[in-house]
Amino acid sequence: MSETELKKTPLNAVHRALGGKMVDFGGWDMPVQYTAGVIEEHMRCRTHAGLFDVSHMGEIWVEGPGSIEFVNSITTNDVTKLVDGQAHYSAFPNEDGGVVDDLLVYRFGPEKLLLVVNAGTTDKDWAWIHRSADTLVRMDAASASRLAAQGRTMNEPDTRLAGGTGDSDKSVRTPSLTNASSNFCQIAIQGPDAIGILQTLTETELEPIRYYHFTTGKVDGVDAIISRTGYTGEDGFEVYAAPEFAEQLWKKMMETGRYGEADGILPCGLAARNTLRLEAGMSLYGHELGDDISTYEANLGWITKLDKGDFIGRDKLAAQKESGLTRKLAGFEMTEPGIARDGYDVYIDGERCGVVTSGSPAPFLKKNIGYAFLPTELAKVGQEIKIDVRGRQVNAVVVPTPFYKRQK
């Protein structure tokens, strides 16, 4: 795809004016880093504040009666546990228990949810949601026919989506779906100074907003969704607004946070976003998650709620949990010089036993770290491994994760 065909966020011109090194990121023209460099961007976010353009992410509204039941039937986490103004991390499972994508689910009300999905998979997710809706509608139709043959109706109480089996008045109804990805810009301000910088620009009290909660308000006079979420392991916020206000918000946050050369806010590119999330032990779709990787294998059993009732892929996930895993994601640290990269082979006792999913220097920890899938019995802390780094087997050891955890 040529550069002219790449999709652009509303901040594309700003990135170029700031000297951003632009790359093709899943069909988007995005900055991988700016003039300060990846390490400085990473460190500034850990110690002060970093600003990220994440407007390429996808946003899908689910509205109307049955919204919660529908999303609960196509994701792994339990949407019924959310309250208004709360969000949670979840995943779209496929019928085989793999992951179509990971996402955030925001609850605006009992009939209004916002799904925020990855940029490169937005079209795939949109198609998947529709295909799932069609499947669920057919399931409902089959249930209605079966009940009619029994002289019953869909309004009779049952528990198919309420933790049991059978047909239910809580059965799935397809709500209204809207791909609103082009209606939003999304700017993430992250780091210990983020709350102070953003508070200067809004009358909304930010401190009471708990982690993974959100509200609506004005930022620099612009209507926005203000969410205390992020992908860096730091405290911070993600601000959603109409795309025509993207440059105004970005420039205002930069002006407000520019304390000085050594301690002001810095714009951060995709490379720093990746090293920050890896240090913080957060998964990346296409690396630690994929269509052939289950949530259990990716250490995401905590978002896999088998007891919430039926959902796509539940039977396969339940069977996998019952029988036990054959492989598992493990974090490792290099114990001699060498940087593991995605796709490098892992060896134990001379036998190839796994592959690196993500690997990088960790600028804040000053170590070389990574993730790899290993046989479950070998994915234990203290296990010594070797990683093939360009033909040289380099020593590493399995360590606890996350590699970095913010001090509160």
Phi, psi and omega in degrees: 000130179283163183301323183293341181268351181291146176284149183235141173278168179296351182256013185303313182295326179295317180300318181292321178295331179276000180083023179297136175276110189269141180223164173277109180246094179058036179092002179248141176273100191232153178280125176275331175195167177246192188293334181291334180095161187297315184295316180294321178297316179299311184293322180297323178293321180291326189254336181224270180200146176230148181242129186235135170270111178240032181292347179283349178297157182262143178235128182231121176274139172236116188223152175106175180303137178087006183300313183295315180298320181295309181295326178295331183278347182241004178231165186272327182281168186263102184293334182294344180277346181285147171248165179304133180086011180241150177233160171214160178275140182206188179211149169273113176272150171265180185296336181268004180090358175284181185246119176289321177188161168255159189200169168252139176247120178255132176258113174268337181181176183294344179232029181208113180232149174241126177257125178249116188243171182291151185297310185289348183244009184301313180296319178297316180296317180301314179295321182295318180298317180294319179296321179295320179299316179299318180297316182292325177296319178296321177298318179296317181298319179295321179296317180298318180296318181295317179295320179299321179295335179267002181076021179247173178233167178293347181275351179287141185296139177200186193222028186301321179252014182243022174109358180232206179235160179119200181247154192216152168289351174264014182298161189293129169244138182279114179281183178284133181242133180224121173277101186257023187302326182277358182265000184232145154255154179224122180238128179255123174249119191229151177120167184298335179269358187299315183296321180293319179295312184291325181298329178297336187256003182215148175272352176291129179289117186274326186302320181291346179288114181283161178305135182063035169231165183209168174211177173245150181182189179253136173241118186052038178081002183256133176298131186209157165265128182245111188241129179274072181223174178173181188226031185237347187087358178256163169293152179163185186224154170243126184250123178253134179206173177295143187299333181292348179257005185301310183296319179302312183293316181300309184294324179292318178295321179294315180298317183292325184267001183275079182286316184188174183298325188265340187227010179276174178291149176233144169289140183237139181262188183298326183294314178293323177301323181287316181291326178295315182291326179292314176304321182278001175075027180265139184285153176238126180297140184090352178236286179273348180229146179186176183298336180251018178237126181273164177297326179294318180296330182269017180063030179246035174299336182289346174251015182246096189260085182295334185276003181277349184117194187286144170202162182303131178082359185300316184298318180293320179293320178296319180294321179295319178295322181291317184277338182097154183274149174263339177218162183205148177285132181229138174274145179222161177231133179290136181253003170213162186305134180152145180244120176281139177238162181306133176092352179291144181281149178246137182235145169226127182052040175080357181255132175293126185228359181186184181217144178286133177262325176212140177206142185189159164295147176252098189303321182287319182278343181057046176223165171258124189229175175179178175238148176212148171275129181229157171306140188306319183291345180256352183273052182242145182303132180098348179295124178277134180226167173234140180241130181283101179258097179053047175090356179244125181278115186251137184287142176211171180217144177288131183231163177294154175234156003291156179292325182231136175226126183299136174282128182257000000 
